[in-house]
Coordinates of C-alpha atoms and ligand atoms in Angstrom, one line a residue:
X1 CA 88.4 63.5 -6.9
X2 CA 88.5 67.2 -7.4
X3 CA 89.1 69.8 -4.8
X4 CA 85.7 71.4 -5.6
X5 CA 83.6 68.4 -4.7
X6 CA 82.7 68.0 -1.1
X7 CA 83.7 64.7 0.3
X8 CA 81.1 62.5 1.9
X9 CA 81.5 60.7 5.2
X10 CA 79.6 58.4 7.4
X11 CA 78.5 60.0 10.7
X12 CA 81.1 60.1 13.3
X13 CA 81.1 57.0 15.5
X14 CA 79.1 57.4 18.8
X15 CA 81.2 54.7 20.5
X16 CA 84.8 55.6 21.4
X17 CA 87.1 54.2 18.8
X18 CA 90.2 55.0 20.7
X19 CA 92.4 52.6 22.6
X20 CA 95.8 53.3 24.2
X21 CA 97.5 51.1 21.7
X22 CA 96.0 52.9 18.7
X23 CA 96.9 56.3 20.2
X24 CA 100.5 55.3 21.0
X25 CA 100.9 53.9 17.5
X26 CA 99.5 57.1 15.9
X27 CA 101.7 59.3 18.1
X28 CA 104.8 57.4 17.1
X29 CA 103.9 57.1 13.4
X30 CA 103.1 60.8 13.0
X31 CA 105.8 62.4 15.2
X32 CA 103.7 63.4 18.1
X33 CA 105.3 61.3 20.9
X34 CA 108.4 59.0 20.5
X35 CA 109.7 56.6 23.1
X36 CA 112.7 58.4 24.6
X37 CA 116.3 57.2 24.2
X38 CA 115.0 54.8 21.6
X39 CA 118.3 54.1 19.8
X40 CA 119.7 52.8 23.2
X41 CA 116.7 50.6 23.8
X42 CA 114.6 53.2 25.6
X43 CA 114.7 54.5 29.2
X44 CA 111.7 53.1 31.2
X45 CA 108.6 55.2 30.8
X46 CA 110.2 58.3 29.3
X47 CA 108.9 60.0 26.2
X48 CA 110.0 62.6 23.8
X49 CA 107.6 65.0 22.0
X50 CA 108.2 65.0 18.3
X51 CA 107.8 67.9 15.9
X52 CA 104.0 67.8 16.1
X53 CA 103.9 66.9 19.8
X54 CA 106.1 69.9 20.6
X55 CA 103.6 72.2 18.9
X56 CA 100.7 70.5 20.7
X57 CA 102.4 70.9 24.0
X58 CA 103.1 74.6 23.3
X59 CA 99.5 75.1 22.5
X60 CA 98.2 73.4 25.6
X61 CA 100.5 75.5 27.8
X62 CA 99.5 78.6 25.8
X63 CA 95.8 77.9 26.2
X64 CA 96.3 77.4 30.0
X65 CA 98.4 80.6 30.3
X66 CA 95.8 82.6 28.3
X67 CA 92.9 81.4 30.6
X68 CA 94.9 81.7 33.8
X69 CA 97.1 84.8 33.3
X70 CA 96.8 86.8 30.1
X71 CA 93.0 87.3 30.1
X72 CA 92.8 88.0 33.9
X73 CA 93.7 91.0 36.0
X74 CA 94.0 89.1 39.2
X75 CA 96.7 86.5 38.3
X76 CA 100.4 87.2 37.4
X77 CA 102.9 84.8 35.9
X78 CA 106.2 83.4 37.1
X79 CA 109.0 81.2 35.9
X80 CA 111.1 80.0 38.8
X81 CA 114.2 77.8 39.0
X82 CA 113.9 74.0 39.1
X83 CA 116.7 73.8 41.6
X84 CA 115.8 75.5 44.9
X85 CA 117.5 75.8 48.2
X86 CA 117.4 72.4 50.0
X87 CA 115.7 74.0 53.0
X88 CA 112.7 74.6 50.7
X89 CA 111.9 70.9 50.9
X90 CA 112.4 70.7 54.6
X91 CA 110.0 73.6 55.1
X92 CA 107.4 72.3 52.6
X93 CA 107.3 69.0 54.2
X94 CA 108.4 67.1 51.1
X95 CA 111.6 65.6 52.7
X96 CA 109.5 64.2 55.5
X97 CA 106.2 63.4 53.8
X98 CA 106.6 63.0 50.0
X99 CA 107.0 59.3 50.2
X100 CA 105.4 56.1 49.1
X101 CA 105.5 52.9 51.2
X102 CA 107.7 50.3 49.6
X103 CA 108.0 46.5 50.1
X104 CA 110.7 44.2 48.7
X105 CA 110.2 40.6 47.7
X106 CA 112.7 38.5 49.7
X107 CA 112.8 35.9 46.9
X108 CA 112.9 37.8 43.6
X109 CA 114.0 41.2 44.9
X110 CA 111.2 43.0 43.0
X111 CA 110.0 46.2 44.7
X112 CA 106.3 47.2 45.0
X113 CA 104.2 49.9 46.5
X114 CA 102.8 48.4 49.7
X115 CA 99.4 49.9 49.0
X116 CA 99.3 48.2 45.6
X117 CA 100.0 44.7 46.9
X118 CA 97.1 42.5 47.9
X119 CA 97.3 39.4 50.1
X120 CA 100.7 40.2 51.7
X121 CA 102.7 38.1 49.1
X122 CA 104.8 39.1 46.1
X123 CA 102.5 39.6 43.1
X124 CA 105.3 38.4 40.8
X125 CA 106.5 35.1 42.5
X126 CA 104.4 34.7 45.6
X127 CA 107.5 35.2 47.8
X128 CA 107.6 36.7 51.3
X129 CA 107.7 40.5 51.5
X130 CA 109.7 42.8 53.7
X131 CA 108.1 45.3 56.1
X132 CA 107.1 48.5 54.3
X133 CA 109.7 51.3 54.2
X134 CA 109.0 54.9 53.2
X135 CA 110.7 55.8 49.9
X136 CA 111.1 59.5 49.1
X137 CA 110.1 60.4 45.6
X138 CA 112.4 63.4 45.1
X139 CA 115.3 63.1 42.7
X140 CA 118.6 64.0 44.4
X141 CA 121.7 65.5 42.8
X142 CA 124.7 67.5 43.8
X143 CA 125.3 71.2 43.1
X144 CA 128.9 72.2 42.3
X145 CA 132.0 69.9 42.0
X146 CA 131.9 68.4 45.5
X147 CA 129.6 65.4 46.0
X148 CA 128.9 65.5 49.7
X149 CA 125.9 65.9 51.9
X150 CA 126.3 69.6 52.0
X151 CA 125.9 69.9 48.3
X152 CA 122.7 67.8 47.9
X153 CA 119.9 69.6 46.0
X154 CA 116.6 68.2 44.7
X155 CA 114.8 68.5 41.4
X156 CA 111.5 70.1 42.3
X157 CA 108.6 67.6 42.7
X158 CA 106.1 70.4 42.2
X159 CA 106.3 73.9 40.7
X160 CA 104.3 75.3 43.5
X161 CA 107.1 75.9 45.9
X162 CA 108.8 78.3 43.5
X163 CA 105.7 80.4 43.8
X164 CA 105.7 80.5 47.6
X165 CA 109.4 81.3 47.6
X166 CA 108.6 84.4 45.5
X167 CA 105.5 85.5 47.3
X168 CA 107.3 88.4 49.0
X169 CA 109.0 89.4 45.7
X170 CA 105.7 89.5 43.9
X171 CA 103.8 91.6 46.5
X172 CA 106.8 93.9 46.8
X173 CA 107.1 94.6 43.1
X174 CA 103.6 94.2 41.6
X175 CA 100.4 96.0 42.5
X176 CA 98.6 93.0 43.6
X177 CA 95.7 93.0 46.1
X178 CA 93.9 90.0 47.6
X179 CA 92.5 87.9 46.1
X180 CA 95.2 87.3 43.5
X181 CA 97.1 84.4 42.0
X182 CA 100.6 83.5 40.8
X183 CA 100.8 81.0 38.0
X184 CA 103.6 79.0 36.5
X185 CA 104.2 76.1 34.2
X186 CA 107.3 74.0 34.0
X187 CA 109.1 70.7 34.6
X188 CA 108.7 68.7 37.8
X189 CA 110.4 65.4 38.7
X190 CA 109.2 62.5 40.8
X191 CA 111.0 59.1 41.2
X192 CA 107.7 57.3 40.7
X193 CA 107.8 53.6 41.6
X194 CA 105.2 52.6 39.1
X195 CA 105.3 55.0 36.1
X196 CA 103.3 53.9 33.1
X197 CA 100.2 54.2 30.9
X198 CA 102.1 56.2 28.2
X199 CA 102.5 59.9 29.2
X200 CA 100.0 59.5 32.1
X201 CA 102.6 58.9 34.8
X202 CA 106.2 59.6 34.1
X203 CA 109.2 60.6 36.3
X204 CA 109.8 63.8 34.4
X205 CA 106.7 65.8 33.5
X206 CA 105.3 69.3 33.3
X207 CA 102.9 70.9 35.5
X208 CA 100.7 74.0 35.2
X209 CA 100.0 75.4 38.7
X210 CA 98.5 78.5 40.2
X211 CA 98.5 79.5 43.8
X212 CA 95.5 81.8 44.4
X213 CA 95.9 83.8 47.7
X214 CA 92.7 84.7 49.6
X215 CA 91.8 86.2 53.0
X216 CA 92.3 83.7 55.8
X217 CA 88.6 83.0 56.2
X218 CA 86.7 79.7 55.6
X219 CA 83.8 81.4 53.7
X220 CA 86.2 83.1 51.4
X221 CA 88.2 79.9 50.9
X222 CA 85.1 77.9 50.1
X223 CA 83.8 80.5 47.6
X224 CA 87.1 80.6 45.7
X225 CA 87.6 76.9 45.9
X226 CA 84.2 76.3 44.2
X227 CA 85.0 79.0 41.7
X228 CA 88.3 77.4 40.6
X229 CA 86.9 73.9 40.5
X230 CA 84.2 75.2 38.1
X231 CA 86.6 77.3 36.0
X232 CA 89.1 74.4 35.6
X233 CA 86.4 71.9 34.7
X234 CA 85.0 74.3 32.1
X235 CA 88.5 74.9 30.6
X236 CA 88.7 71.3 29.6
X237 CA 85.2 71.2 28.2
X238 CA 85.8 74.5 26.3
X239 CA 88.9 73.0 24.7
X240 CA 87.2 69.9 23.4
X241 CA 86.9 67.3 26.2
X242 CA 83.5 65.8 26.5
X243 CA 81.8 66.6 29.8
X244 CA 80.8 63.0 30.3
X245 CA 84.5 62.0 30.2
X246 CA 85.2 64.2 33.2
X247 CA 84.1 64.0 36.8
X248 CA 84.9 65.6 40.1
X249 CA 86.2 63.5 43.0
X250 CA 86.7 64.9 46.5
X251 CA 89.5 63.3 48.4
X252 CA 88.8 61.2 51.4
X253 CA 90.5 62.6 54.6
X254 CA 93.1 59.8 54.7
X255 CA 94.3 60.4 51.1
X256 CA 94.9 64.2 51.5
X257 CA 98.4 65.5 50.8
X258 CA 100.3 66.6 53.9
X259 CA 99.6 70.3 53.1
X260 CA 96.0 70.0 52.1
X261 CA 92.8 71.0 54.0
X262 CA 90.6 69.6 51.2
X263 CA 91.2 68.5 47.6
X264 CA 88.9 67.7 44.7
X265 CA 90.4 66.0 41.6
X266 CA 89.1 66.5 38.1
X267 CA 89.2 63.0 36.8
X268 CA 89.2 61.9 33.2
X269 CA 87.9 58.6 31.7
X270 CA 91.1 57.2 30.2
X271 CA 90.9 53.9 28.3
X272 CA 92.4 52.3 31.4
X273 CA 89.7 53.8 33.7
X274 CA 89.0 57.0 35.6
X275 CA 92.2 58.8 36.7
X276 CA 93.4 62.2 38.0
X277 CA 93.8 65.0 35.4
X278 CA 94.1 67.9 37.8
X279 CA 93.8 68.5 41.5
X280 CA 92.3 71.6 43.2
X281 CA 93.6 71.9 46.8
X282 CA 93.0 74.1 49.8
X283 CA 96.5 74.6 51.1
X284 CA 95.5 77.2 53.8
X285 CA 98.6 79.1 54.9
X286 CA 100.6 75.9 55.4
X287 CA 103.3 76.8 52.9
X288 CA 103.8 80.5 53.8
X289 CA 103.7 79.6 57.5
X290 CA 106.4 77.0 57.0
X291 CA 108.7 79.1 54.8
X292 CA 108.3 82.1 57.2
X293 CA 109.4 79.8 60.1
X294 CA 112.3 78.2 58.2
X295 CA 113.6 81.3 56.5
X296 CA 112.9 83.8 59.3
X297 CA 111.4 86.1 56.7
X298 CA 108.2 88.1 56.9
X299 CA 105.8 86.5 54.5
X300 CA 102.7 88.4 55.6
X301 CA 100.4 90.5 53.4
X302 CA 99.2 93.9 54.6
X303 CA 95.5 94.3 54.2
X304 CA 94.9 98.1 53.7
X305 CA 91.2 97.9 54.4
X306 CA 91.4 95.9 57.5
X307 CA 94.7 97.5 58.5
X308 CA 95.9 94.0 59.4
X309 CA 98.8 91.8 58.5
X310 CA 98.3 88.1 57.9
X311 CA 99.5 85.2 55.8
X312 CA 96.8 84.5 53.2
X313 CA 95.3 81.1 52.5
X314 CA 95.8 79.4 49.2
X315 CA 93.6 77.6 46.6
X316 CA 95.7 75.7 44.2
X317 CA 94.5 74.4 40.8
X318 CA 97.4 72.0 39.8
X319 CA 97.3 70.4 36.3
X320 CA 99.7 68.2 34.4
X321 CA 100.6 69.2 30.9
X322 CA 101.3 65.7 29.7
X323 CA 98.0 64.3 31.2
X324 CA 96.1 67.2 29.6
X325 CA 97.7 66.4 26.3
X326 CA 96.7 62.7 26.7
X327 CA 93.1 63.7 27.5
X328 CA 93.0 66.0 24.5
X329 CA 94.5 63.4 22.2
X330 CA 92.1 60.7 23.4
X331 CA 89.1 62.9 23.2
X332 CA 90.1 64.1 19.7
X333 CA 90.7 60.7 18.3
X334 CA 88.0 59.5 15.9
X335 CA 87.6 57.1 13.0
X336 CA 85.0 57.4 10.2
X337 CA 84.6 56.4 6.6
X338 CA 85.2 59.0 3.9
X339 CA 84.4 58.1 0.3
X340 CA 84.4 54.3 1.2
X341 CA 87.8 54.7 2.9
X342 CA 88.5 54.6 6.6
X343 CA 90.1 57.6 8.1
X344 CA 91.6 58.4 11.4
X345 CA 90.9 62.0 12.4
X346 CA 92.0 64.0 15.4
X347 CA 89.2 66.5 16.0
X348 CA 91.3 68.9 17.9
X349 CA 90.0 72.3 18.9
X350 CA 91.8 74.5 16.2
X351 CA 93.6 76.4 19.0
X352 CA 95.3 73.1 20.0
X353 CA 96.0 71.6 16.6
X354 CA 99.8 71.4 16.0
X355 CA 99.4 72.6 12.3
X356 CA 96.6 75.0 11.6
X357 CA 96.4 74.7 7.8
X358 CA 97.9 72.6 5.1
X359 CA 98.4 74.0 1.5
X360 CA 98.0 71.6 -1.5
X361 CA 98.6 72.3 -5.2
X362 CA 96.1 70.2 -7.0
X363 CA 98.6 69.5 -9.8
X364 CA 102.4 69.4 -9.6
X365 CA 102.6 71.7 -12.7
X366 CA 101.0 74.7 -14.3
X367 CA 102.5 77.0 -11.7
X368 CA 100.4 75.6 -8.9
X369 CA 103.3 74.4 -6.6
X370 CA 104.9 77.8 -6.8
X371 CA 101.6 79.5 -6.0
X372 CA 101.0 77.1 -3.2
X373 CA 104.5 77.9 -1.7
X374 CA 103.6 81.6 -1.9
X375 CA 100.3 81.0 0.0
X376 CA 102.2 78.8 2.5
X377 CA 104.7 81.5 3.3
X378 CA 101.9 84.0 3.8
X379 CA 100.1 81.7 6.2
X380 CA 103.3 80.8 8.1
X381 CA 103.6 84.4 9.2
X382 CA 100.5 83.9 11.3
X383 CA 100.6 80.2 12.5
X384 CA 102.2 76.8 11.8
X385 CA 101.2 75.6 8.3
X386 CA 102.3 72.7 6.2
X387 CA 102.8 72.0 2.4
X388 CA 102.0 68.7 0.7
X389 CA 102.1 67.8 -2.9
X390 CA 102.6 64.0 -2.7
X391 CA 99.8 61.7 -3.8
X392 CA 96.1 62.2 -4.6
X393 CA 94.4 65.2 -3.0
X394 CA 92.2 62.7 -1.0
X395 CA 95.3 61.1 0.5
X396 CA 96.8 64.5 1.3
X397 CA 93.6 65.5 3.2
X398 CA 93.7 62.2 5.1
X399 CA 97.3 62.7 6.2
X400 CA 96.4 66.0 7.7
X401 CA 93.1 64.7 9.2
X402 CA 95.2 62.2 11.1
X403 CA 97.2 64.9 12.9
X404 CA 94.2 67.1 13.4
X405 CA 95.0 69.9 10.9
X406 CA 91.7 71.8 10.9
X407 CA 92.0 73.5 7.5
X408 CA 93.1 72.5 4.0
X409 CA 93.8 75.1 1.4
X410 CA 93.8 73.8 -2.2
X411 CA 95.4 75.6 -5.2
X412 CA 93.8 74.7 -8.5
X413 CA 93.5 75.9 -12.1
X414 CA 91.0 78.5 -11.0
X415 CA 93.5 79.9 -8.5
X416 CA 95.8 80.7 -11.4
X417 CA 93.0 82.8 -13.0
X418 CA 91.3 84.6 -10.1
X419 CA 93.5 84.2 -7.0
X420 CA 90.9 82.2 -5.1
X421 CA 91.5 78.9 -3.3
X422 CA 89.2 76.3 -1.8
X423 CA 89.2 76.1 2.0
X424 CA 88.3 72.7 3.4
X425 CA 87.1 72.1 6.9
X426 CA 88.4 68.9 8.6
X427 CA 85.1 68.1 10.4
X428 CA 82.3 69.2 8.1
X429 CA 84.5 68.6 5.0
X430 CA 82.7 71.6 3.5
X431 CA 84.7 73.5 0.8
X432 CA 84.3 77.1 0.2
X433 CA 86.2 79.4 -2.2
X434 CA 88.1 82.4 -0.8
X435 CA 90.3 85.1 -2.1
X436 CA 93.9 84.4 -1.1
X437 CA 94.2 87.8 0.4
X438 CA 91.3 87.1 2.7
X439 CA 92.7 83.8 4.0
X440 CA 94.8 85.0 7.0
X441 CA 91.9 86.9 8.5
X442 CA 89.5 84.1 7.8
X443 CA 91.7 81.4 9.3
X444 CA 92.9 83.3 12.3
X445 CA 89.2 84.1 13.0
X446 CA 88.3 80.4 12.7
X447 CA 91.3 79.3 14.8
X448 CA 90.3 81.7 17.7
X449 CA 93.6 83.1 18.6
X450 CA 96.9 84.2 17.2
X451 CA 100.1 82.9 18.7
Ligands
LIG501 N1 101.3 71.2 43.7 C1 100.3 70.2 43.8 C2 100.6 69.0 43.1 O1 101.8 68.8 42.7 P1 99.6 66.7 42.3 O2 98.2 66.2 42.3 O3 100.7 65.8 43.0 O4 99.6 68.1 43.0 C3 99.3 67.9 40.1 O5 100.1 67.0 40.9 C4 99.1 67.3 38.7 O6 100.4 67.1 38.1 C5 98.4 66.0 38.6 O7 97.0 66.2 38.6 C6 98.9 65.5 37.3 O8 98.2 66.0 36.2 C7 100.3 66.0 37.2 N2 101.2 64.9 37.7 C8 101.6 64.6 38.9 N3 102.5 63.5 38.9 C9 102.7 63.2 37.6 C10 103.5 62.2 37.0 N4 104.2 61.4 37.7 N5 103.4 62.1 35.6 C11 102.7 63.0 34.9 N6 101.9 63.9 35.5 C12 101.9 64.1 36.8

């Protein structure tokens, strides 16, 4: 097949082709997600992001940062430490409340979450179970060379507390006025009892959280809560998740976190069912009140207009990087038939695609590989791009479709005469000729942002 001829495909399937198994296999095969510590037999439910997964993850965080920080005047960014003063977790209530109820089987010694066991007997062997005990989910370690109770520190179970600890620093150094937000993305750790479903629930994961501070007033709180629920829902849709795969689920009173006055989850339809993707919570002034009390520091805000000091209330959209990646991967996954051959295609939004363009010399001779390398170097100054000269051009397109590369650039005999290339679109498979010099502007325009 020549690079000039448009490929033909059957219409994209209307039913979801994806299963967790297919996705996990694709991720491993193409270097998106690897089982972690694989050469030592793995370490339960931990995953490493491979070369393409690392790019995807950067893009997900970048897309979030752009929407939440860069393109707004009312939100600033932060990057706080993972290890915080242990009093943080006393004040935040995590030492006391961040627990799951656990039961042990008296026969087989297996441990289960009490609220996941039905019928009061061991789900494994039917044995008798112990009374439920509360198990704290925070990872403990020691700071410094002495391993005693005075040196215990915790790996943060949410990024949010670093924001509250820096509330006074931010209002003292930045010209922020209510309402305003502080956002950060980074690792969090939870000693989950039942991790699983690939990267959905792990013990080490990344969060993208924003604390939005508003006047302590129920009407103001309600207005901004609704605003952020809508913003966050739209963010997923604007980056390629189908609306019908998302739904809002307000929490029942008895499932609210200890700090929450009301929470709505954005849920996604995973192959294993509906599950949380992001939670938007009304945290009131709980955290600032607690830290003010435990630290003895003034964590109030001075309202110039009202000439009053108070601790603001908080609306918190809290998303997971890994779950967001999972949702984007699942929603992008598609299978169709091109020229009588099945293909897997990840229909990523170009902003999220790990590789933006792949460059192919049609022939491995006649100066085409050298020209293709030149074009590659030119594109790499703008975004991640790949080079492939192995196998038929159809195969090469297919390899890139499978990892979601939105654009293919083919160098052929005509390129050598007039410095034009064909640009192939992953989804429409349309091919159009462009001058090489026009490619960076054309592609960055189609991608939607520079990195
Ligand atoms: N600061 C509020 C907070 O941490 P959360 O609902 O516990 O709220 C927010 O967590 C998001 O973090 C979740 O919606 C989910 O996307 C992600 N997340 C939480 N626990 C996770 C885990 N064990 N593995 C992967 N992602 C997790």
